């Protein structure tokens, strides 16, 4: 079983907090990888929140190819940050030669373009880069989006932390939202793209469980959007459903829950909005999930949320202090990073609940 | 000594021979009275007994006349092997025996000069059924827990009606941040995933039809299973049309339009909408061959319901006036949608065919969203009457064709928009839950079944040529006949009870199949839950091959 975690804070926090959050839960995962997506960036990226940052692990050739493609398209690099690595012998890490975070300015012709046009351009560029680097496995392009960075590696999370020097807190590499998970794919092949969290156009999702409606989801999602690709893991389906419901259909977040775990028909009939709930269940039946799952997601406005499968077969706990909210599969993770919180205010969501935390750390609880 | 005439019909030419034991027979006459086909008769045989009474052989002959039961030597009144004589005989003195040397297919054509007609299903020998080469092979164990069929709740309903793609839903976000309807959507009824297939009042006896209707009402009102029944093409009793139970009925219209005069006239008096309208274009058991109700079954009440004289009632193979799928969509679907003010979903039933995907594509791409379901009927379906050559030699198996349609929809991102309902030999082995479940994994939203319902009622026919005489109006168990003495053999309450019990058992079995794959709602399109023990089947259906 996976363990998943997320931190949302009023202050910029360093990934070491995410490592600590997950380290205490290590008996519950198999220490086969480490992945995190950071939103609302601080440190060296703080000045560039409006510009897209490329997160990529690649060979030398891969880096060259990616940069060529971006330059050709008119993107201009404004910042490059290559984490200083600690390559001491004996570390359990299967790292690519380069891990780069590069921030680019938009091509001149796009600088005054509408937001949506820019967002489509960024997606198309990421897909193009991924496609170009995939052929010879020259590299893995995880995200290309403003105010978002992604780090994914195969190996022991403790050693990955050591390698990237993430155990030593500093102020250069921080964010207000960090989502993280410590396990490589187990159901399918081990490939870097299969490690959640997954990111698409400002949306991030990660999950603990198994989506037994994977095939139904995949077959439907393939035709919904050009960005819905890969499907190396069943958890990617959650991201695509979230993106589709919230961005493409423009529905409020709470309806994501009605799509993935619709109410039973008998229950729908009793509701005032039965007509809408039924229409959702009918038209989006192929995005329903089944099996045990807990989902954590982040929206483009940095709202952090969580919800579970309809039978609540996977755990999640939410712990809070005045300036930080932590989501974790196991409460021991929260105890580690927020030892002084009032644990009586911890939230254990139920199967029909959706919990969202906004930028003021206000916690909203919606019953489905 | 008698002379032999080669062309005479003898029991050895017929499909069944009567085994008769004169020593056990009490000559009660029950078998002769019970045989609806008049295939046996009482006769007097001359017997000659040679005996000797003295101490030395002094042979004498004694002649006697002995009453016996004999098989009728006729290609018309021939034994169908129904076994009613055996069932009724108190002494086990008589029974039909299958005759492997039958010349029946030849002599019937030679002597009758007409094609052979019968009811039932395809009688050709076949290999192991495709569905029996499939297993539910993806079991939830460690990575995801299986469910408990007794303890967990399951949501087992299937859509009947057109479903809009999500981006076309007329909904917007209101000032309160909640979704609000900004228009109307086509009607969709969520019903039990097994619909009782279209068997008309006419094809069935009034008692049988009533028994099915009773079972459906009971399943809905008392058991909480929203099972729907399709009327078949042949009208509906006016009393039912005007009752609240109409909501459990799917009204069928086919090319003969039988019974629709009364239905149309009853519309102003209806207190409930019907569950749906099913336009029948074709039937899996006899594709390209229309409906056929032989004159001998057109009793007075059938004449009244359908508004017809006593004659063979043929529904033409095609709908007169419809020459293209566009016309079909515009004329029939629109008019039936409009007739019930767009409150009742309208679906279409076609025979599975090499062209089914084209039909499905045409319907699913129709921009008016008025086709609310594709009922696809395969070659193994049953029929009340058809030409044997159609029954045995035309048609298309349902399993791969259903899968083809689902995959065609998937390739276009249109799965689910027109619900797929499959039939044609499902439940043939008596195990409908397993067949239906596998079809759902392959992409069917639900299934429909007819022949199996008759078997629940006591139909003795089978696919090895037993009985299959639904067309004659002489059904020995009162199911497909309008002859009052035969109809009275059927106890409608008992039939309804059997149907209800079967559905309850099946409902439990569905849960027993959903629980191990860890699904609480129907696994439509979850082909990953299936494995095939046959490589060719696996390849064709795009599922995992196992051995």
mmCIF file of N, CA and C in Angstrom, chain A residues 186-187 209-210 212-216 219-221 223-224 244 249-252 254-255 262-266 273 275-284 286 288-292 310-311 313-314, chain B residues 138 140 143-145 147 152-153 155 157 163-167 169 171 173 177-181 183 188 190 403 406-407 410-413 415-416 517-528:
data_model
loop_
_atom_site.group_PDB
_atom_site.id
_atom_site.type_symbol
_atom_site.label_atom_id
_atom_site.label_comp_id
_atom_site.label_asym_id
_atom_site.label_seq_id
_atom_site.Cartn_x
_atom_site.Cartn_y
_atom_site.Cartn_z
ATOM 1 N N UNK A 186 3.892 -0.349 -8.391
ATOM 2 C CA UNK A 186 4.009 -1.778 -8.108
ATOM 3 C C UNK A 186 3.138 -2.618 -9.019
ATOM 4 N N UNK A 187 2.041 -2.034 -9.469
ATOM 5 C CA UNK A 187 1.129 -2.824 -10.306
ATOM 6 C C UNK A 187 1.645 -2.960 -11.735
ATOM 7 N N UNK A 209 -3.953 3.567 -3.296
ATOM 8 C CA UNK A 209 -4.957 2.544 -3.510
ATOM 9 C C UNK A 209 -4.866 1.905 -4.863
ATOM 10 N N UNK A 210 -5.960 1.369 -5.296
ATOM 11 C CA UNK A 210 -6.011 0.742 -6.611
ATOM 12 C C UNK A 210 -7.346 1.069 -7.245
ATOM 13 N N UNK A 212 -9.893 0.091 -9.595
ATOM 14 C CA UNK A 212 -10.274 -1.089 -10.377
ATOM 15 C C UNK A 212 -11.105 -0.727 -11.602
ATOM 16 N N UNK A 213 -11.503 0.532 -11.724
ATOM 17 C CA UNK A 213 -12.157 0.971 -12.961
ATOM 18 C C UNK A 213 -11.142 1.641 -13.895
ATOM 19 N N UNK A 214 -9.885 1.268 -13.700
ATOM 20 C CA UNK A 214 -8.784 1.843 -14.493
ATOM 21 C C UNK A 214 -9.092 1.761 -15.988
ATOM 22 N N UNK A 215 -9.414 0.565 -16.457
ATOM 23 C CA UNK A 215 -9.619 0.381 -17.897
ATOM 24 C C UNK A 215 -10.764 1.257 -18.399
ATOM 25 N N UNK A 216 -11.863 1.291 -17.635
ATOM 26 C CA UNK A 216 -13.006 2.135 -18.015
ATOM 27 C C UNK A 216 -12.572 3.593 -18.091
ATOM 28 N N UNK A 219 -10.062 4.164 -21.140
ATOM 29 C CA UNK A 219 -10.686 4.124 -22.468
ATOM 30 C C UNK A 219 -11.493 5.393 -22.735
ATOM 31 N N UNK A 220 -12.056 5.953 -21.676
ATOM 32 C CA UNK A 220 -12.855 7.171 -21.840
ATOM 33 C C UNK A 220 -11.951 8.401 -21.933
ATOM 34 N N UNK A 221 -10.942 8.441 -21.073
ATOM 35 C CA UNK A 221 -10.112 9.645 -21.000
ATOM 36 C C UNK A 221 -9.255 9.843 -22.240
ATOM 37 N N UNK A 223 -9.913 9.812 -25.153
ATOM 38 C CA UNK A 223 -10.563 10.610 -26.195
ATOM 39 C C UNK A 223 -11.015 11.978 -25.695
ATOM 40 N N UNK A 224 -10.794 12.258 -24.443
ATOM 41 C CA UNK A 224 -11.330 13.492 -23.886
ATOM 42 C C UNK A 224 -10.412 14.694 -24.098
ATOM 43 N N UNK A 244 -10.501 17.375 -16.023
ATOM 44 C CA UNK A 244 -11.659 17.448 -16.918
ATOM 45 C C UNK A 244 -12.846 18.116 -16.230
ATOM 46 N N UNK A 249 -14.811 21.207 -17.928
ATOM 47 C CA UNK A 249 -16.244 21.434 -17.764
ATOM 48 C C UNK A 249 -16.512 22.692 -16.945
ATOM 49 N N UNK A 250 -15.524 23.128 -16.183
ATOM 50 C CA UNK A 250 -15.688 24.343 -15.399
ATOM 51 C C UNK A 250 -16.598 24.175 -14.190
ATOM 52 N N UNK A 251 -16.694 22.967 -13.683
ATOM 53 C CA UNK A 251 -17.571 22.722 -12.539
ATOM 54 C C UNK A 251 -16.813 22.961 -11.229
ATOM 55 N N UNK A 252 -17.536 23.363 -10.182
ATOM 56 C CA UNK A 252 -16.876 23.522 -8.880
ATOM 57 C C UNK A 252 -16.263 22.204 -8.405
ATOM 58 N N UNK A 254 -16.358 20.467 -5.753
ATOM 59 C CA UNK A 254 -17.131 19.448 -5.034
ATOM 60 C C UNK A 254 -17.741 18.416 -5.981
ATOM 61 N N UNK A 255 -17.961 18.795 -7.253
ATOM 62 C CA UNK A 255 -18.567 17.848 -8.192
ATOM 63 C C UNK A 255 -17.584 16.770 -8.641
ATOM 64 N N UNK A 262 -19.995 8.490 -7.398
ATOM 65 C CA UNK A 262 -21.381 8.974 -7.389
ATOM 66 C C UNK A 262 -22.197 8.310 -6.285
ATOM 67 N N UNK A 263 -23.193 9.042 -5.824
ATOM 68 C CA UNK A 263 -24.095 8.469 -4.827
ATOM 69 C C UNK A 263 -24.873 7.328 -5.457
ATOM 70 N N UNK A 264 -25.304 6.365 -4.635
ATOM 71 C CA UNK A 264 -26.197 5.324 -5.178
ATOM 72 C C UNK A 264 -27.480 5.972 -5.714
ATOM 73 N N UNK A 265 -28.070 5.318 -6.692
ATOM 74 C CA UNK A 265 -29.267 5.886 -7.317
ATOM 75 C C UNK A 265 -30.358 6.173 -6.291
ATOM 76 N N UNK A 266 -30.520 5.251 -5.360
ATOM 77 C CA UNK A 266 -31.583 5.422 -4.370
ATOM 78 C C UNK A 266 -31.353 6.697 -3.566
ATOM 79 N N UNK A 273 -31.108 18.190 -5.679
ATOM 80 C CA UNK A 273 -30.473 18.355 -6.995
ATOM 81 C C UNK A 273 -30.335 17.006 -7.708
ATOM 82 N N UNK A 275 -31.717 15.842 -10.266
ATOM 83 C CA UNK A 275 -31.613 15.930 -11.731
ATOM 84 C C UNK A 275 -30.151 16.110 -12.167
ATOM 85 N N UNK A 276 -29.444 16.997 -11.476
ATOM 86 C CA UNK A 276 -28.047 17.252 -11.836
ATOM 87 C C UNK A 276 -27.170 16.056 -11.475
ATOM 88 N N UNK A 277 -27.412 15.491 -10.295
ATOM 89 C CA UNK A 277 -26.585 14.358 -9.860
ATOM 90 C C UNK A 277 -26.756 13.167 -10.799
ATOM 91 N N UNK A 278 -27.982 12.977 -11.246
ATOM 92 C CA UNK A 278 -28.250 11.862 -12.152
ATOM 93 C C UNK A 278 -27.575 12.111 -13.500
ATOM 94 N N UNK A 279 -27.687 13.336 -13.962
ATOM 95 C CA UNK A 279 -27.055 13.668 -15.248
ATOM 96 C C UNK A 279 -25.546 13.447 -15.172
ATOM 97 N N UNK A 280 -24.959 13.819 -14.042
ATOM 98 C CA UNK A 280 -23.514 13.633 -13.872
ATOM 99 C C UNK A 280 -23.183 12.148 -13.883
ATOM 100 N N UNK A 281 -23.942 11.394 -13.127
ATOM 101 C CA UNK A 281 -23.659 9.962 -13.045
ATOM 102 C C UNK A 281 -23.820 9.299 -14.415
ATOM 103 N N UNK A 282 -24.825 9.756 -15.167
ATOM 104 C CA UNK A 282 -25.049 9.170 -16.485
ATOM 105 C C UNK A 282 -23.929 9.499 -17.454
ATOM 106 N N UNK A 283 -23.648 10.774 -17.553
ATOM 107 C CA UNK A 283 -22.741 11.202 -18.617
ATOM 108 C C UNK A 283 -21.278 10.957 -18.275
ATOM 109 N N UNK A 284 -20.979 10.845 -17.001
ATOM 110 C CA UNK A 284 -19.581 10.651 -16.611
ATOM 111 C C UNK A 284 -19.383 9.311 -15.909
ATOM 112 N N UNK A 286 -18.167 6.716 -16.921
ATOM 113 C CA UNK A 286 -16.881 6.065 -17.208
ATOM 114 C C UNK A 286 -15.723 6.688 -16.431
ATOM 115 N N UNK A 288 -16.183 7.119 -13.155
ATOM 116 C CA UNK A 288 -16.363 6.588 -11.798
ATOM 117 C C UNK A 288 -15.138 5.735 -11.446
ATOM 118 N N UNK A 289 -14.785 5.752 -10.159
ATOM 119 C CA UNK A 289 -13.689 4.881 -9.724
ATOM 120 C C UNK A 289 -14.266 3.789 -8.835
ATOM 121 N N UNK A 290 -13.551 2.735 -8.692
ATOM 122 C CA UNK A 290 -13.969 1.663 -7.807
ATOM 123 C C UNK A 290 -12.713 1.107 -7.175
ATOM 124 N N UNK A 291 -12.873 0.331 -6.132
ATOM 125 C CA UNK A 291 -11.699 -0.147 -5.432
ATOM 126 C C UNK A 291 -11.308 0.850 -4.347
ATOM 127 N N UNK A 292 -10.278 0.512 -3.577
ATOM 128 C CA UNK A 292 -9.878 1.363 -2.448
ATOM 129 C C UNK A 292 -8.997 2.528 -2.899
ATOM 130 N N UNK A 310 -15.810 5.308 -2.261
ATOM 131 C CA UNK A 310 -17.163 5.309 -1.702
ATOM 132 C C UNK A 310 -17.329 4.337 -0.532
ATOM 133 N N UNK A 311 -16.355 3.506 -0.301
ATOM 134 C CA UNK A 311 -16.453 2.594 0.839
ATOM 135 C C UNK A 311 -15.392 2.899 1.896
ATOM 136 N N UNK A 313 -12.014 2.737 1.921
ATOM 137 C CA UNK A 313 -11.136 1.584 2.116
ATOM 138 C C UNK A 313 -9.662 1.997 2.255
ATOM 139 N N UNK A 314 -9.377 3.293 2.204
ATOM 140 C CA UNK A 314 -8.008 3.752 2.432
ATOM 141 C C UNK A 314 -8.031 4.949 3.393
ATOM 142 N N UNK B 138 -9.921 -11.773 -12.800
ATOM 143 C CA UNK B 138 -9.148 -10.746 -12.112
ATOM 144 C C UNK B 138 -9.755 -10.587 -10.716
ATOM 145 N N UNK B 140 -9.805 -9.540 -6.805
ATOM 146 C CA UNK B 140 -9.233 -8.589 -5.846
ATOM 147 C C UNK B 140 -8.732 -9.354 -4.640
ATOM 148 N N UNK B 143 -3.818 -6.127 -3.306
ATOM 149 C CA UNK B 143 -3.666 -4.709 -3.608
ATOM 150 C C UNK B 143 -4.976 -3.962 -3.450
ATOM 151 N N UNK B 144 -6.070 -4.646 -3.677
ATOM 152 C CA UNK B 144 -7.368 -4.042 -3.409
ATOM 153 C C UNK B 144 -8.241 -5.135 -2.813
ATOM 154 N N UNK B 145 -9.016 -4.806 -1.818
ATOM 155 C CA UNK B 145 -9.793 -5.854 -1.162
ATOM 156 C C UNK B 145 -11.028 -6.232 -1.975
ATOM 157 N N UNK B 147 -14.955 -7.402 -2.090
ATOM 158 C CA UNK B 147 -16.071 -6.967 -1.258
ATOM 159 C C UNK B 147 -16.792 -8.196 -0.721
ATOM 160 N N UNK B 152 -21.761 -5.827 1.899
ATOM 161 C CA UNK B 152 -21.657 -4.553 1.212
ATOM 162 C C UNK B 152 -22.901 -4.259 0.380
ATOM 163 N N UNK B 153 -23.024 -2.991 -0.008
ATOM 164 C CA UNK B 153 -24.146 -2.624 -0.875
ATOM 165 C C UNK B 153 -23.643 -2.525 -2.310
ATOM 166 N N UNK B 155 -24.755 -1.320 -6.384
ATOM 167 C CA UNK B 155 -25.633 -0.458 -7.157
ATOM 168 C C UNK B 155 -25.763 -1.074 -8.546
ATOM 169 N N UNK B 157 -27.857 -0.997 -11.566
ATOM 170 C CA UNK B 157 -28.880 -0.497 -12.475
ATOM 171 C C UNK B 157 -28.246 -0.187 -13.822
ATOM 172 N N UNK B 163 -27.886 9.123 -23.503
ATOM 173 C CA UNK B 163 -27.058 9.820 -22.533
ATOM 174 C C UNK B 163 -26.171 10.821 -23.262
ATOM 175 N N UNK B 164 -26.228 12.059 -22.807
ATOM 176 C CA UNK B 164 -25.463 13.107 -23.482
ATOM 177 C C UNK B 164 -23.990 13.034 -23.088
ATOM 178 N N UNK B 165 -23.103 13.391 -24.022
ATOM 179 C CA UNK B 165 -21.694 13.512 -23.617
ATOM 180 C C UNK B 165 -21.577 14.639 -22.591
ATOM 181 N N UNK B 166 -20.614 14.546 -21.671
ATOM 182 C CA UNK B 166 -20.570 15.505 -20.559
ATOM 183 C C UNK B 166 -20.489 16.959 -21.002
ATOM 184 N N UNK B 167 -19.762 17.201 -22.087
ATOM 185 C CA UNK B 167 -19.606 18.601 -22.498
ATOM 186 C C UNK B 167 -20.889 19.175 -23.078
ATOM 187 N N UNK B 169 -23.907 18.553 -21.620
ATOM 188 C CA UNK B 169 -24.937 18.622 -20.580
ATOM 189 C C UNK B 169 -25.384 20.073 -20.399
ATOM 190 N N UNK B 171 -25.934 22.346 -18.283
ATOM 191 C CA UNK B 171 -25.804 22.720 -16.877
ATOM 192 C C UNK B 171 -24.794 23.859 -16.762
ATOM 193 N N UNK B 173 -23.019 26.824 -13.728
ATOM 194 C CA UNK B 173 -22.830 27.110 -12.308
ATOM 195 C C UNK B 173 -23.694 28.314 -11.928
ATOM 196 N N UNK B 177 -22.922 28.810 -6.563
ATOM 197 C CA UNK B 177 -21.765 27.952 -6.780
ATOM 198 C C UNK B 177 -22.127 26.499 -7.042
ATOM 199 N N UNK B 178 -23.428 26.256 -7.237
ATOM 200 C CA UNK B 178 -23.852 24.880 -7.514
ATOM 201 C C UNK B 178 -24.317 24.774 -8.960
ATOM 202 N N UNK B 179 -24.264 23.542 -9.468
ATOM 203 C CA UNK B 179 -24.686 23.332 -10.845
ATOM 204 C C UNK B 179 -26.210 23.436 -10.947
ATOM 205 N N UNK B 180 -26.634 24.123 -11.995
ATOM 206 C CA UNK B 180 -28.066 24.254 -12.237
ATOM 207 C C UNK B 180 -28.354 23.834 -13.665
ATOM 208 N N UNK B 181 -29.552 23.273 -13.856
ATOM 209 C CA UNK B 181 -29.943 22.869 -15.208
ATOM 210 C C UNK B 181 -30.261 24.115 -16.018
ATOM 211 N N UNK B 183 -31.262 23.544 -19.311
ATOM 212 C CA UNK B 183 -32.032 23.003 -20.421
ATOM 213 C C UNK B 183 -32.487 21.614 -20.048
ATOM 214 N N UNK B 188 -33.956 9.279 -19.385
ATOM 215 C CA UNK B 188 -33.213 8.035 -19.152
ATOM 216 C C UNK B 188 -33.843 7.340 -17.951
ATOM 217 N N UNK B 190 -33.320 4.295 -15.291
ATOM 218 C CA UNK B 190 -32.327 3.336 -14.795
ATOM 219 C C UNK B 190 -33.081 2.112 -14.291
ATOM 220 N N UNK B 403 -19.104 -6.795 -28.432
ATOM 221 C CA UNK B 403 -17.766 -6.254 -28.130
ATOM 222 C C UNK B 403 -17.327 -5.291 -29.237
ATOM 223 N N UNK B 406 -19.035 -2.014 -28.723
ATOM 224 C CA UNK B 406 -18.490 -1.265 -27.585
ATOM 225 C C UNK B 406 -17.134 -0.662 -27.946
ATOM 226 N N UNK B 407 -16.306 -1.458 -28.601
ATOM 227 C CA UNK B 407 -14.978 -0.946 -28.956
ATOM 228 C C UNK B 407 -15.064 0.162 -30.004
ATOM 229 N N UNK B 410 -15.865 3.132 -28.048
ATOM 230 C CA UNK B 410 -14.684 3.545 -27.287
ATOM 231 C C UNK B 410 -13.692 4.287 -28.183
ATOM 232 N N UNK B 411 -13.534 3.788 -29.394
ATOM 233 C CA UNK B 411 -12.584 4.423 -30.316
ATOM 234 C C UNK B 411 -12.998 5.856 -30.632
ATOM 235 N N UNK B 412 -14.293 6.142 -30.480
ATOM 236 C CA UNK B 412 -14.786 7.500 -30.764
ATOM 237 C C UNK B 412 -15.044 8.284 -29.485
ATOM 238 N N UNK B 413 -14.754 7.669 -28.339
ATOM 239 C CA UNK B 413 -15.047 8.336 -27.074
ATOM 240 C C UNK B 413 -16.537 8.485 -26.837
ATOM 241 N N UNK B 415 -18.595 5.854 -25.724
ATOM 242 C CA UNK B 415 -19.160 4.732 -24.979
ATOM 243 C C UNK B 415 -20.175 5.235 -23.958
ATOM 244 N N UNK B 416 -21.265 4.502 -23.868
ATOM 245 C CA UNK B 416 -22.296 4.862 -22.894
ATOM 246 C C UNK B 416 -23.349 5.810 -23.423
ATOM 247 N N UNK B 517 -14.355 -9.071 -7.732
ATOM 248 C CA UNK B 517 -13.560 -8.099 -8.498
ATOM 249 C C UNK B 517 -13.594 -6.733 -7.815
ATOM 250 N N UNK B 518 -14.210 -6.690 -6.647
ATOM 251 C CA UNK B 518 -14.137 -5.486 -5.823
ATOM 252 C C UNK B 518 -14.948 -4.318 -6.341
ATOM 253 N N UNK B 519 -16.000 -4.590 -7.103
ATOM 254 C CA UNK B 519 -16.792 -3.496 -7.665
ATOM 255 C C UNK B 519 -18.163 -3.413 -7.017
ATOM 256 N N UNK B 520 -18.555 -2.201 -6.670
ATOM 257 C CA UNK B 520 -19.878 -2.035 -6.087
ATOM 258 C C UNK B 520 -20.867 -1.480 -7.106
ATOM 259 N N UNK B 521 -20.393 -1.063 -8.258
ATOM 260 C CA UNK B 521 -21.329 -0.751 -9.341
ATOM 261 C C UNK B 521 -20.952 -1.600 -10.552
ATOM 262 N N UNK B 522 -21.881 -1.708 -11.486
ATOM 263 C CA UNK B 522 -21.711 -2.686 -12.569
ATOM 264 C C UNK B 522 -20.439 -2.423 -13.381
ATOM 265 N N UNK B 523 -19.682 -3.465 -13.675
ATOM 266 C CA UNK B 523 -18.369 -3.299 -14.327
ATOM 267 C C UNK B 523 -18.479 -3.193 -15.845
ATOM 268 N N UNK B 524 -19.269 -2.219 -16.317
ATOM 269 C CA UNK B 524 -19.481 -2.107 -17.764
ATOM 270 C C UNK B 524 -18.151 -1.811 -18.471
ATOM 271 N N UNK B 525 -17.791 -2.657 -19.411
ATOM 272 C CA UNK B 525 -16.559 -2.435 -20.168
ATOM 273 C C UNK B 525 -15.292 -2.867 -19.453
ATOM 274 N N UNK B 526 -15.449 -3.508 -18.276
ATOM 275 C CA UNK B 526 -14.246 -3.929 -17.542
ATOM 276 C C UNK B 526 -13.725 -5.246 -18.088
ATOM 277 N N UNK B 527 -13.277 -5.221 -19.330
ATOM 278 C CA UNK B 527 -12.789 -6.444 -19.952
ATOM 279 C C UNK B 527 -11.551 -6.968 -19.236
ATOM 280 N N UNK B 528 -10.899 -6.117 -18.468
ATOM 281 C CA UNK B 528 -9.718 -6.567 -17.729
ATOM 282 C C UNK B 528 -10.100 -7.548 -16.626
#
